[in-house]
XYZ file of C-alpha atoms in Angstrom:
755
model
C -61.623 14.578 -78.868
C -60.500 11.445 -77.044
C -57.822 8.900 -77.942
C -59.262 5.599 -79.125
C -56.458 3.699 -77.458
C -56.101 5.147 -73.955
C -59.109 7.459 -73.589
C -56.973 10.553 -72.978
C -58.208 13.936 -74.181
C -56.294 15.274 -77.212
C -56.321 18.616 -78.955
C -58.136 19.274 -82.211
C -55.977 18.615 -85.263
C -53.425 16.469 -83.403
C -52.160 13.482 -85.399
C -50.896 11.486 -82.411
C -52.056 11.061 -78.814
C -49.660 12.935 -76.513
C -50.151 10.313 -73.789
C -49.712 6.978 -75.543
C -48.451 7.939 -79.032
C -51.277 6.178 -80.857
C -52.410 7.710 -84.230
C -55.618 9.688 -84.153
C -58.368 7.919 -86.070
C -61.889 9.073 -85.298
C -63.028 11.563 -82.700
C -64.724 9.735 -79.860
C -66.568 11.303 -76.920
C -65.441 8.456 -74.675
C -64.356 4.845 -74.601
C -65.445 2.080 -72.218
C -63.109 -0.861 -72.489
C -64.745 -4.165 -71.622
C -62.683 -7.094 -70.437
C -63.441 -10.761 -70.869
C -62.682 -11.293 -67.188
C -65.691 -9.922 -65.353
C -63.756 -9.464 -62.154
C -61.286 -7.073 -63.762
C -63.018 -4.190 -65.531
C -61.250 -0.896 -65.846
C -62.356 2.318 -67.469
C -60.161 5.284 -68.367
C -61.479 8.198 -66.372
C -61.037 11.924 -66.219
C -60.362 13.314 -62.774
C -61.934 16.565 -61.713
C -61.022 18.230 -58.459
C -63.473 20.862 -57.181
C -61.943 24.232 -56.418
C -63.404 24.244 -52.933
C -61.507 21.101 -51.921
C -64.644 18.976 -51.753
C -64.516 15.239 -52.209
C -63.111 14.243 -55.583
C -65.336 12.402 -58.003
C -64.518 10.347 -61.053
C -66.513 11.407 -64.130
C -67.407 8.437 -66.303
C -67.533 8.759 -70.135
C -70.911 8.600 -71.793
C -71.856 4.928 -71.939
C -73.886 5.483 -75.087
C -70.666 6.188 -76.921
C -68.879 3.083 -75.667
C -67.612 0.533 -78.109
C -65.792 -2.795 -77.989
C -62.016 -2.377 -78.185
C -60.128 -4.957 -80.258
C -56.396 -5.408 -79.813
C -54.542 -5.732 -83.161
C -53.025 -9.167 -83.565
C -49.457 -7.930 -83.905
C -49.676 -5.053 -81.431
C -51.265 -1.627 -81.268
C -48.540 0.015 -83.358
C -48.324 -2.516 -86.168
C -49.219 -0.125 -88.962
C -46.435 2.262 -87.923
C -43.796 0.100 -86.254
C -43.786 -3.063 -88.432
C -43.249 -3.696 -92.136
C -45.714 -5.657 -94.229
C -45.039 -6.710 -97.853
C -46.136 -3.371 -99.308
C -43.940 -1.364 -96.960
C -40.927 -3.555 -97.776
C -41.635 -3.016 -101.481
C -41.735 0.737 -100.921
C -38.453 0.547 -99.023
C -36.747 -1.381 -101.823
C -38.127 1.060 -104.380
C -36.801 3.960 -102.326
C -33.385 2.340 -102.070
C -33.264 1.872 -105.878
C -34.213 5.480 -106.412
C -31.412 6.621 -104.078
C -28.934 4.460 -106.023
C -30.087 6.105 -109.227
C -29.795 9.563 -107.762
C -26.218 9.057 -106.579
C -25.264 7.311 -109.857
C -26.457 10.338 -111.858
C -24.498 12.860 -109.835
C -21.501 12.558 -112.152
C -23.425 13.735 -115.220
C -25.778 16.232 -113.606
C -25.452 19.941 -114.292
C -25.430 22.540 -111.507
C -29.192 23.123 -111.523
C -30.033 19.463 -111.395
C -27.405 18.967 -108.733
C -29.046 21.566 -106.488
C -32.421 19.881 -106.908
C -30.918 16.497 -106.126
C -29.119 17.795 -103.042
C -32.333 19.432 -101.819
C -34.217 16.156 -102.247
C -31.562 14.246 -100.340
C -31.586 16.833 -97.551
C -35.376 16.603 -97.298
C -35.116 12.825 -97.088
C -32.511 13.014 -94.344
C -34.649 15.502 -92.431
C -37.580 13.102 -92.632
C -35.430 10.257 -91.298
C -34.171 12.500 -88.500
C -37.716 13.444 -87.494
C -38.663 9.794 -87.632
C -35.928 8.808 -85.194
C -36.212 11.798 -82.888
C -39.983 12.221 -82.697
C -42.036 9.351 -84.029
C -40.041 6.250 -83.103
C -39.429 7.263 -79.439
C -43.173 7.634 -79.002
C -43.776 4.210 -80.480
C -40.920 2.468 -78.668
C -41.701 0.507 -75.512
C -40.078 2.047 -72.433
C -39.252 -0.544 -69.809
C -39.667 1.909 -66.954
C -43.393 2.032 -67.705
C -43.854 -1.653 -66.801
C -45.449 -2.741 -63.543
C -46.457 -5.985 -61.903
C -49.327 -6.037 -59.463
C -51.518 -8.393 -57.490
C -55.268 -7.856 -57.553
C -57.897 -10.158 -56.113
C -55.279 -12.960 -55.756
C -54.287 -12.680 -59.406
C -50.969 -11.523 -60.791
C -51.096 -8.970 -63.623
C -48.379 -7.686 -65.902
C -48.816 -4.261 -67.448
C -46.254 -3.374 -70.073
C -47.175 0.293 -70.037
C -49.042 1.887 -67.157
C -50.501 4.501 -69.507
C -52.496 1.712 -71.167
C -54.307 0.027 -68.272
C -56.614 -1.871 -70.623
C -53.606 -3.916 -71.770
C -53.108 -5.579 -68.377
C -52.346 -9.275 -68.781
C -53.239 -11.860 -66.177
C -50.162 -13.963 -65.528
C -51.186 -16.393 -62.820
C -53.480 -17.085 -59.879
C -51.882 -16.576 -56.457
C -52.588 -17.677 -52.932
C -53.832 -15.117 -50.439
C -50.438 -15.084 -48.649
C -48.313 -14.642 -51.793
C -46.753 -11.331 -52.702
C -45.098 -9.445 -55.532
C -41.356 -8.983 -54.853
C -39.717 -5.574 -55.228
C -37.125 -6.992 -57.675
C -39.457 -8.736 -60.086
C -38.008 -7.538 -63.415
C -34.814 -8.570 -65.182
C -32.943 -5.533 -66.424
C -33.604 -6.396 -70.088
C -37.317 -6.600 -69.297
C -37.641 -10.051 -70.838
C -38.519 -11.929 -67.650
C -40.495 -11.323 -64.507
C -40.015 -13.289 -61.288
C -42.500 -13.726 -58.476
C -43.383 -15.928 -55.501
C -46.152 -18.491 -55.090
C -47.094 -21.132 -52.510
C -45.902 -19.175 -49.502
C -45.096 -21.361 -46.485
C -45.793 -19.423 -43.280
C -44.019 -21.966 -41.071
C -40.683 -21.795 -42.938
C -41.100 -18.322 -44.453
C -40.307 -19.683 -47.906
C -42.019 -19.642 -51.311
C -41.809 -21.158 -54.753
C -39.893 -18.867 -57.114
C -41.521 -18.600 -60.537
C -40.707 -16.784 -63.736
C -42.342 -16.069 -67.051
C -41.095 -14.574 -70.287
C -42.973 -11.336 -70.921
C -42.869 -11.810 -74.707
C -45.049 -14.913 -74.413
C -47.820 -13.301 -72.401
C -51.038 -12.608 -74.273
C -54.031 -10.638 -73.193
C -57.238 -12.542 -72.505
C -55.339 -15.807 -72.835
C -54.456 -18.463 -70.302
C -50.817 -17.688 -69.601
C -50.068 -20.014 -66.715
C -48.719 -22.542 -69.223
C -45.788 -20.190 -69.797
C -44.952 -19.978 -66.102
C -41.856 -21.888 -64.995
C -41.111 -23.004 -61.443
C -37.503 -21.992 -60.855
C -37.182 -23.504 -57.379
C -39.201 -24.413 -54.303
C -38.625 -23.334 -50.687
C -36.842 -20.119 -51.698
C -36.010 -17.535 -49.028
C -34.476 -14.739 -51.058
C -33.424 -13.964 -54.620
C -31.551 -11.241 -56.484
C -31.323 -10.452 -60.199
C -27.730 -9.956 -61.305
C -27.013 -8.994 -64.914
C -30.269 -10.717 -65.906
C -29.181 -13.898 -64.131
C -30.908 -14.918 -60.921
C -29.277 -15.898 -57.630
C -31.532 -17.462 -55.040
C -31.163 -18.964 -51.573
C -33.341 -21.895 -50.599
C -34.389 -23.272 -47.228
C -31.549 -25.818 -47.261
C -28.932 -23.083 -47.579
C -28.128 -23.714 -51.232
C -27.103 -20.591 -53.141
C -27.974 -21.197 -56.774
C -27.138 -19.224 -59.898
C -29.861 -19.542 -62.524
C -28.359 -18.795 -65.932
C -30.008 -19.520 -69.274
C -32.738 -21.538 -67.524
C -30.142 -23.779 -65.854
C -29.457 -23.825 -62.134
C -25.962 -24.241 -60.743
C -25.336 -24.569 -57.000
C -22.378 -22.326 -56.223
C -22.370 -22.469 -52.404
C -23.960 -24.619 -49.715
C -25.166 -24.027 -46.166
C -25.435 -20.285 -46.913
C -27.020 -18.005 -44.288
C -27.257 -14.829 -46.399
C -25.797 -13.114 -49.455
C -25.509 -9.635 -50.955
C -24.800 -8.276 -54.435
C -22.235 -5.542 -55.107
C -23.452 -2.265 -56.602
C -21.700 -2.977 -59.905
C -23.349 -6.436 -59.937
C -20.021 -8.127 -60.570
C -19.674 -9.888 -57.215
C -21.917 -11.802 -54.829
C -20.760 -11.954 -51.199
C -22.038 -14.580 -48.784
C -21.487 -16.269 -45.451
C -22.544 -19.723 -44.297
C -24.469 -21.013 -41.319
C -22.859 -22.564 -38.260
C -23.251 -26.333 -38.170
C -23.141 -26.563 -34.391
C -23.082 -24.388 -31.299
C -19.564 -25.507 -30.331
C -18.031 -25.373 -33.793
C -16.241 -22.423 -35.365
C -17.126 -23.460 -38.884
C -18.690 -20.425 -40.562
C -17.056 -19.331 -43.797
C -17.202 -16.129 -45.816
C -16.657 -15.875 -49.525
C -17.609 -14.336 -52.829
C -18.720 -15.400 -56.287
C -17.726 -13.856 -59.589
C -20.999 -13.051 -61.370
C -19.507 -13.520 -64.841
C -17.837 -16.876 -64.357
C -19.808 -18.197 -61.400
C -16.531 -19.104 -59.685
C -16.753 -19.263 -55.894
C -13.851 -18.183 -53.656
C -13.653 -18.841 -49.895
C -12.132 -15.836 -48.108
C -11.954 -17.296 -44.585
C -13.389 -20.164 -42.555
C -13.305 -21.299 -38.902
C -15.354 -18.230 -37.948
C -17.529 -18.100 -34.816
C -19.828 -15.181 -35.686
C -20.176 -12.934 -38.714
C -21.002 -9.606 -37.076
C -21.779 -7.840 -40.351
C -21.061 -7.803 -44.067
C -21.744 -5.211 -46.733
C -22.290 -5.372 -50.470
C -18.884 -3.755 -51.028
C -17.321 -6.910 -49.601
C -16.356 -5.631 -46.151
C -16.756 -8.355 -43.529
C -16.541 -7.974 -39.738
C -16.356 -11.248 -37.816
C -15.327 -12.859 -34.536
C -13.157 -15.846 -33.667
C -12.162 -17.652 -30.474
C -15.095 -16.456 -28.390
C -14.664 -17.167 -24.669
C -16.558 -16.065 -21.597
C -14.683 -14.287 -18.822
C -15.443 -15.966 -15.496
C -15.082 -12.752 -13.509
C -17.135 -10.443 -15.705
C -19.399 -13.019 -17.455
C -18.712 -11.073 -20.640
C -17.579 -12.571 -23.927
C -14.122 -11.798 -25.252
C -13.113 -12.578 -28.825
C -10.571 -12.000 -31.537
C -11.787 -9.343 -33.962
C -11.222 -9.737 -37.706
C -12.072 -7.868 -40.883
C -11.780 -8.981 -44.479
C -12.437 -8.120 -48.096
C -11.642 -9.834 -51.385
C -7.942 -9.008 -51.052
C -7.059 -9.690 -47.433
C -8.051 -11.036 -44.018
C -6.743 -9.146 -41.006
C -6.887 -9.713 -37.267
C -7.501 -6.348 -35.651
C -7.297 -7.239 -31.969
C -7.567 -9.956 -29.317
C -9.792 -10.139 -26.223
C -12.207 -7.539 -27.578
C -15.440 -7.219 -25.608
C -17.755 -5.279 -27.930
C -17.948 -3.862 -31.458
C -19.203 -0.283 -31.223
C -19.484 0.721 -34.884
C -17.832 0.294 -38.271
C -17.460 2.136 -41.549
C -17.514 -0.197 -44.542
C -16.240 2.467 -46.941
C -13.180 3.255 -44.814
C -12.760 -0.384 -43.776
C -12.459 0.577 -40.112
C -13.996 -0.760 -36.886
C -14.488 0.940 -33.506
C -14.435 -1.484 -30.578
C -13.705 -1.588 -26.849
C -11.938 -3.535 -24.143
C -13.796 -3.961 -20.864
C -12.186 -3.881 -17.424
C -14.155 -4.687 -14.281
C -12.083 -2.937 -11.622
C -12.519 -3.987 -7.980
C -12.293 -1.294 -5.285
C -13.383 -1.077 -1.625
C -15.792 1.161 0.211
C -12.860 2.544 2.151
C -11.771 4.125 -1.167
C -14.851 6.320 -0.999
C -15.465 6.911 2.732
C -13.615 7.735 5.947
C -14.643 5.445 8.836
C -14.043 7.068 12.271
C -12.463 5.021 15.036
C -14.183 4.324 18.353
C -17.716 3.774 17.068
C -17.638 0.318 18.538
C -16.964 1.797 22.060
C -20.187 3.762 22.357
C -22.301 3.026 25.495
C -25.996 2.902 26.143
C -27.459 6.132 27.596
C -28.516 6.177 31.322
C -31.133 8.177 33.246
C -28.336 10.349 34.618
C -27.466 11.373 31.050
C -30.925 12.944 30.848
C -31.075 14.597 34.350
C -32.541 18.049 34.814
C -32.212 19.848 38.196
C -35.369 20.493 40.305
C -35.750 22.571 43.506
C -35.972 20.756 46.878
C -39.348 22.366 47.495
C -40.790 20.679 44.383
C -39.644 17.316 45.663
C -41.063 17.814 49.180
C -44.350 19.146 47.810
C -44.690 16.047 45.620
C -43.969 13.665 48.551
C -45.859 15.445 51.410
C -49.102 17.314 51.564
C -47.959 19.604 54.411
C -44.898 21.506 55.464
C -42.183 19.593 57.363
C -40.317 20.526 60.473
C -36.542 20.400 60.469
C -36.613 17.111 62.360
C -39.127 15.572 59.871
C -37.085 16.825 56.959
C -33.960 15.173 58.380
C -35.862 11.958 58.825
C -36.908 12.186 55.098
C -33.301 12.445 53.967
C -32.195 9.694 56.301
C -34.824 7.367 54.836
C -33.919 7.779 51.120
C -33.118 4.613 49.214
C -29.873 4.283 47.321
C -29.681 2.963 43.713
C -26.437 1.028 43.428
C -26.562 0.916 39.589
C -27.177 4.610 39.154
C -25.197 5.790 42.170
C -27.926 8.134 43.385
C -30.421 8.305 46.287
C -33.968 8.407 45.117
C -37.595 8.731 46.029
C -40.435 7.606 43.779
C -44.141 6.846 43.660
C -45.805 4.836 40.936
C -49.222 6.018 42.156
C -48.384 9.726 42.163
C -46.137 9.397 39.106
C -42.895 10.928 40.321
C -39.279 9.856 40.637
C -36.488 12.083 41.909
C -32.773 11.466 42.289
C -30.596 13.071 44.950
C -26.864 13.771 44.590
C -25.635 13.724 48.210
C -22.231 15.200 47.325
C -23.664 18.099 45.375
C -26.774 18.454 47.491
C -28.979 18.660 44.344
C -32.203 16.982 43.248
C -32.788 15.766 39.665
C -35.469 14.193 37.556
C -35.179 12.423 34.148
C -36.134 14.385 30.997
C -37.938 11.664 29.071
C -37.663 13.493 25.750
C -33.945 13.958 26.157
C -33.525 10.334 27.173
C -35.476 9.169 24.128
C -33.286 11.321 21.901
C -30.182 9.827 23.469
C -31.440 6.320 22.873
C -32.205 7.128 19.246
C -28.734 8.505 18.834
C -27.276 5.453 20.506
C -29.222 3.093 18.263
C -28.079 5.022 15.188
C -24.505 4.962 16.316
C -24.742 1.287 17.133
C -26.117 0.572 13.627
C -23.535 2.871 12.106
C -20.772 1.145 13.982
C -21.996 -2.254 12.923
C -22.403 -1.362 9.239
C -19.188 0.642 9.177
C -17.310 -2.391 10.348
C -18.935 -4.524 7.646
C -18.475 -1.921 4.875
C -14.800 -1.291 5.525
C -13.759 -4.374 3.623
C -16.720 -4.582 1.243
C -15.837 -4.652 -2.474
C -17.271 -2.373 -5.136
C -16.830 -2.858 -8.890
C -16.314 -0.116 -11.477
C -16.907 -0.517 -15.236
C -14.112 0.933 -17.314
C -13.712 0.846 -21.084
C -10.872 1.492 -23.464
C -12.079 2.484 -26.944
C -9.891 1.577 -29.919
C -10.046 1.631 -33.695
C -8.342 -0.425 -36.394
C -8.983 -1.282 -40.003
C -7.874 -3.049 -43.128
C -5.200 -0.436 -43.735
C -4.547 0.783 -40.198
C -3.243 -0.742 -36.984
C -4.861 -0.436 -33.575
C -5.098 3.047 -32.104
C -6.311 3.768 -28.563
C -8.891 6.518 -28.935
C -9.819 6.982 -25.271
C -9.338 5.177 -21.982
C -10.975 4.988 -18.556
C -14.412 5.926 -19.925
C -17.994 4.695 -19.668
C -21.383 5.155 -21.391
C -19.845 5.239 -24.861
C -21.433 6.388 -28.130
C -19.136 5.926 -31.128
C -19.748 6.778 -34.783
C -17.089 5.445 -37.133
C -18.225 7.438 -40.180
C -17.606 10.788 -38.476
C -15.013 9.718 -35.909
C -17.150 11.178 -33.114
C -16.973 9.504 -29.695
C -19.095 10.649 -26.739
C -18.552 9.315 -23.225
C -18.495 10.008 -19.487
C -15.250 9.828 -17.585
C -14.773 7.371 -14.743
C -13.904 9.435 -11.589
C -10.398 8.814 -10.339
C -9.716 11.391 -7.635
C -12.387 12.615 -5.249
C -12.747 13.728 -1.624
C -13.747 10.907 0.687
C -17.076 11.247 2.452
C -17.284 11.073 6.259
C -19.191 7.856 6.859
C -20.858 9.233 9.993
C -22.531 12.012 7.982
C -24.467 9.699 5.661
C -27.620 9.782 7.773
C -30.358 7.830 5.962
C -28.345 7.570 2.749
C -27.256 4.158 1.613
C -23.498 3.964 0.911
C -24.193 2.225 -2.386
C -26.370 5.156 -3.484
C -23.682 7.623 -2.480
C -21.102 5.834 -4.626
C -23.556 5.806 -7.533
C -23.933 9.547 -7.146
C -20.205 9.860 -7.618
C -20.537 7.988 -10.928
C -23.726 9.679 -12.077
C -21.917 12.770 -13.273
C -23.614 13.615 -16.600
C -20.846 15.836 -17.859
C -20.225 14.720 -21.440
C -16.832 14.544 -23.113
C -16.153 13.980 -26.766
C -13.284 13.195 -29.056
C -12.903 13.317 -32.816
C -11.069 10.071 -33.531
C -7.867 10.129 -31.462
C -7.942 13.862 -30.806
C -7.837 15.563 -27.425
C -10.790 15.063 -25.081
C -13.165 18.037 -25.043
C -15.906 18.753 -22.532
C -19.306 19.419 -24.059
C -21.194 22.342 -22.579
C -24.450 20.382 -22.631
C -25.180 17.587 -20.186
C -26.794 14.384 -21.361
C -27.934 11.012 -20.112
C -27.772 9.471 -23.583
C -26.559 10.572 -27.021
C -27.212 9.413 -30.596
C -25.270 10.501 -33.681
C -28.199 10.811 -36.058
C -26.763 11.603 -39.510
C -23.331 12.292 -40.960
C -22.159 14.119 -44.068
C -18.398 14.601 -44.166
C -17.555 17.056 -41.401
C -21.226 17.681 -40.578
C -23.469 15.718 -38.262
C -26.795 15.818 -36.468
C -26.835 14.722 -32.852
C -29.698 13.999 -30.455
C -29.124 14.538 -26.724
C -31.477 13.246 -24.045
C -31.432 14.815 -20.588
C -34.006 15.501 -17.861
C -36.720 13.660 -19.817
C -36.372 15.934 -22.856
C -34.578 15.819 -26.206
C -32.394 18.293 -28.041
C -31.652 18.135 -31.781
C -28.236 19.628 -32.605
C -26.297 20.481 -35.736
C -22.523 20.054 -35.474
C -19.556 20.900 -37.679
C -16.143 19.341 -37.144
C -12.907 21.262 -37.523
C -9.754 19.346 -36.684
C -10.274 17.503 -33.409
C -13.222 19.506 -32.085
C -16.637 20.927 -32.889
C -16.355 24.327 -34.498
C -20.131 24.573 -34.311
C -22.639 22.868 -32.039
C -26.026 24.511 -32.482
C -29.390 23.580 -30.995
C -31.969 23.461 -33.806
C -34.976 22.033 -31.994
C -36.041 21.033 -28.504
C -39.311 20.080 -26.835
C -40.257 17.397 -29.345
C -41.207 13.730 -29.303
C -38.798 12.556 -32.016
C -36.592 13.975 -34.749
C -34.674 12.751 -37.781
C -32.102 14.458 -39.990
C -30.851 13.735 -43.520
C -28.147 15.501 -45.503
C -28.801 16.022 -49.203
C -26.688 18.063 -51.628
C -24.914 19.829 -48.781
C -28.157 20.827 -47.043
C -29.675 19.397 -43.885
C -33.299 18.337 -44.051
C -34.834 17.422 -40.741
C -38.266 16.592 -39.451
C -39.491 17.015 -35.893
C -42.619 15.470 -34.431
C -44.638 17.088 -31.668
C -46.538 15.321 -28.884
C -49.397 14.602 -31.314
C -46.845 13.073 -33.709
C -47.465 15.673 -36.374
C -44.233 16.314 -38.240
C -42.765 19.470 -39.721
C -40.005 19.354 -42.338
C -37.232 21.972 -42.221
C -34.245 22.811 -44.387
C -31.063 24.103 -42.757
C -28.282 25.717 -44.807
C -25.764 26.098 -42.018
C -27.061 29.519 -41.025
C -30.807 29.338 -40.608
C -33.671 26.881 -40.746
C -36.548 27.265 -43.167
C -39.852 25.509 -42.687
C -40.792 23.590 -45.834
C -43.743 21.339 -45.097
C -46.219 20.791 -42.276
C -48.197 17.751 -41.145
C -45.669 15.329 -42.563
C -46.348 11.801 -41.410
C -44.770 9.639 -44.080
C -42.089 9.288 -46.728
C -40.747 12.553 -48.128
C -39.201 12.380 -51.598
C -37.041 15.046 -53.226
C -37.109 15.172 -57.025
C -34.232 16.205 -59.282
C -36.044 19.501 -59.780
C -36.068 20.047 -55.996
C -39.800 19.481 -55.865
C -41.248 17.631 -52.902
C -43.663 14.753 -52.715
C -44.746 13.490 -49.353
C -47.485 11.739 -47.472
C -49.505 13.797 -45.036
C -52.273 12.192 -42.988
C -52.935 9.663 -45.733
C -52.799 12.223 -48.555
C -50.049 12.532 -51.144
C -49.034 16.143 -51.592
C -46.930 17.685 -54.333
C -44.947 20.878 -53.770
C -42.656 22.891 -55.994
C -39.102 23.822 -55.046
C -40.366 26.955 -53.292
C -42.651 24.922 -51.079
C -45.822 25.998 -52.899
C -48.460 23.299 -53.002
C -49.302 22.112 -56.527
C -51.702 19.263 -55.919
C -52.996 16.723 -53.441
C -53.995 13.107 -54.027
C -56.223 11.967 -51.230
C -56.343 8.743 -49.232
C -53.066 7.369 -50.603
C -51.825 4.086 -49.162
C -48.633 3.746 -51.217
C -47.148 5.398 -54.260
C -44.533 4.834 -56.964
C -43.153 7.978 -58.538
C -42.008 7.241 -62.085
C -41.541 10.540 -63.837
C -42.507 14.127 -63.271
C -45.920 13.672 -64.860
C -46.668 10.125 -63.750
C -47.373 8.721 -60.306
C -48.727 5.257 -59.630
C -50.549 5.060 -56.329
C -52.975 2.902 -54.422
C -56.016 4.227 -52.620
C -58.627 2.121 -50.884
C -57.128 -0.996 -52.541
C -57.451 0.583 -55.975
C -54.537 1.305 -58.293
C -54.379 4.644 -60.128
C -52.156 6.457 -62.578
C -51.818 10.191 -61.993
C -50.910 12.573 -64.826
C -52.226 15.874 -63.535
C -54.885 17.177 -61.145
C -57.501 16.786 -63.866
C -56.284 13.566 -65.361
C -56.107 10.327 -63.422
C -56.803 6.797 -64.589
C -57.869 3.838 -62.490
C -55.805 0.796 -63.400
C -57.252 -1.925 -61.198
C -59.303 -2.759 -58.106
C -58.684 -4.975 -55.065
C -54.926 -4.419 -55.382
C -52.698 -5.828 -52.625
C -49.180 -5.069 -53.861
C -47.397 -3.361 -56.757
C -43.828 -3.302 -58.040
C -42.403 -1.102 -60.735
C -39.503 -1.512 -63.157
C -38.732 2.186 -62.764
C -38.458 2.008 -58.992
C -36.522 -1.270 -59.071
C -33.824 0.160 -61.354
C -34.022 3.748 -60.001
C -35.200 5.272 -63.269
C -37.450 7.792 -61.601
C -37.058 11.517 -61.143
C -36.575 10.979 -57.417
C -33.211 12.385 -56.347
C -33.468 10.814 -52.928
C -35.804 10.024 -50.071
C -35.507 12.187 -46.994
C -37.360 9.793 -44.697
């Protein structure tokens, strides 16, 4: 048997449909609901998934059994939820009977009294059943409402379990979209954008009262243009605050707009929806004229907290502002220095002057981590020893490369025959003398020889060309070294040094660490990582540099990757691991996840803080492309991606990691029952708390999880409602975007998103 209202299968003998609550009338094998609009035809469908995992197919009801569905004039539940004349007459009759019963109690005997009491009890039981069972089924639940765009038309669906009741609200342009915050909390109005302007990134903000919308009727006459050229809007206690292109912040209350601030750059709404915080734009590049303020949502009263601001660094919806004043550029360092301020509704406080950078802040604690920059000038003589006398080196001579040769070798080279004593004396007497070298010599260009004679020592020499070449190379090196040494002695070298401090709304400035560089600071946990700037080191002998550039040598001194950390203003501790860069990934009280990068690889670490140091610093994963951690209910969930960017989700309890899900490539949601829903390679997969797979919805583009048994999802531009593996209903085709009341007001069973 199938329900005549929603097409869902119902058990034999049931009086009401368990899906939509409609009364059972006549058993139908199937229903095919026809719409007046030919471009929007939707049929309730049963979903059957083959056991072998083959492609899923939708099974259509028998068309021979189809019939035209007619919507009752006063709603589908008129006969049960509304009172006509006859029902009012029955009510009045019942009230008169009750009056008579209670009036006769005084004169009734014991037996009659028991009967009367039993009748009253039965009546009360009926009323109780009515309120606990029947009425909740017939009452409209706002979390079931959705708004979606299909084929450039906007549709409102009061209850996703009844897709045939979709109401066309308006025609949209191709560039328009459905905002995430479309519904007022009372469900009476929906807001949406039209006439999107790509050049200014603005739209016309429209609204319509849901109670006026009728199916198969032209409803655009009920649509109101709230404002044109709107950039952003928020719904606050069923009132609407919007920001237009001119910077006007307007509160729309009871269909009347009231400008509450002008020249606004951005605004945010507090979690309790009682306060709207904002800051204004700067009117000129040389003017410190930005102001911050807040608006009371109940009265609409605007209060300016501070003006004459240069830059608003950040602001949060709890009212914590971080901003800068008196920005000036340092001529020596070319860095900006500014006065750092914070503020909330109660106070404005200057934290420090001449600050160079904001490192991090914690809006809940009202604290900011920042640094002062010092460009220290040193000289190369601070790093090297330059030997004296390099400038006195002389060019090498042939004599510096002499090697002794026997007299016989010389005579054999000059003469072809043996010489007599007289001829030999004549040879020596005829030697030429080289005034520059100070030696006698004999040479022949043709026979390629040249010998030098030391008359005092009585020895012959010749020049070792290889040795002479080596001496010249050495001379040239020394000459270059001497020249550069002289120029480097007075050359300046600059060193970057930072002093990290913290201050807040309720705390004065504290110096956390000094003389550091390469800083990573996380205000939520108090963790600071850095490298120390070397202070004392052994000077390098300049003559031993060889081919090394002095600049590179100094950089080597500063390239020490030893990592130090501090917890707030605690003692500096050296980390065993080296790193080139560090990121504090997630924080939960005294727990944190930290990613270290070194030698072209990453390490994903779990850390626990005790006092001013890590009591635990454990490597969970390495050899991965990327990783992300999230703490939830005291547990760490983390996902690591391999080189193919396939992710695996793990759960870590402080002792060991447990693999939960594989092939994760999208958003992972954790339900209140600790069941998991996540996207894997385009499929939506559902797992129980033990990690056992329950079902898979294929080719999912986006999904909205409403309750445990209901998931709205889009697949191939079609919108579906999922109840169970065997029961899914197609809501619409050609769908571009969807928003849900349940997701907007967090009325789902989702306990949190992990990624």
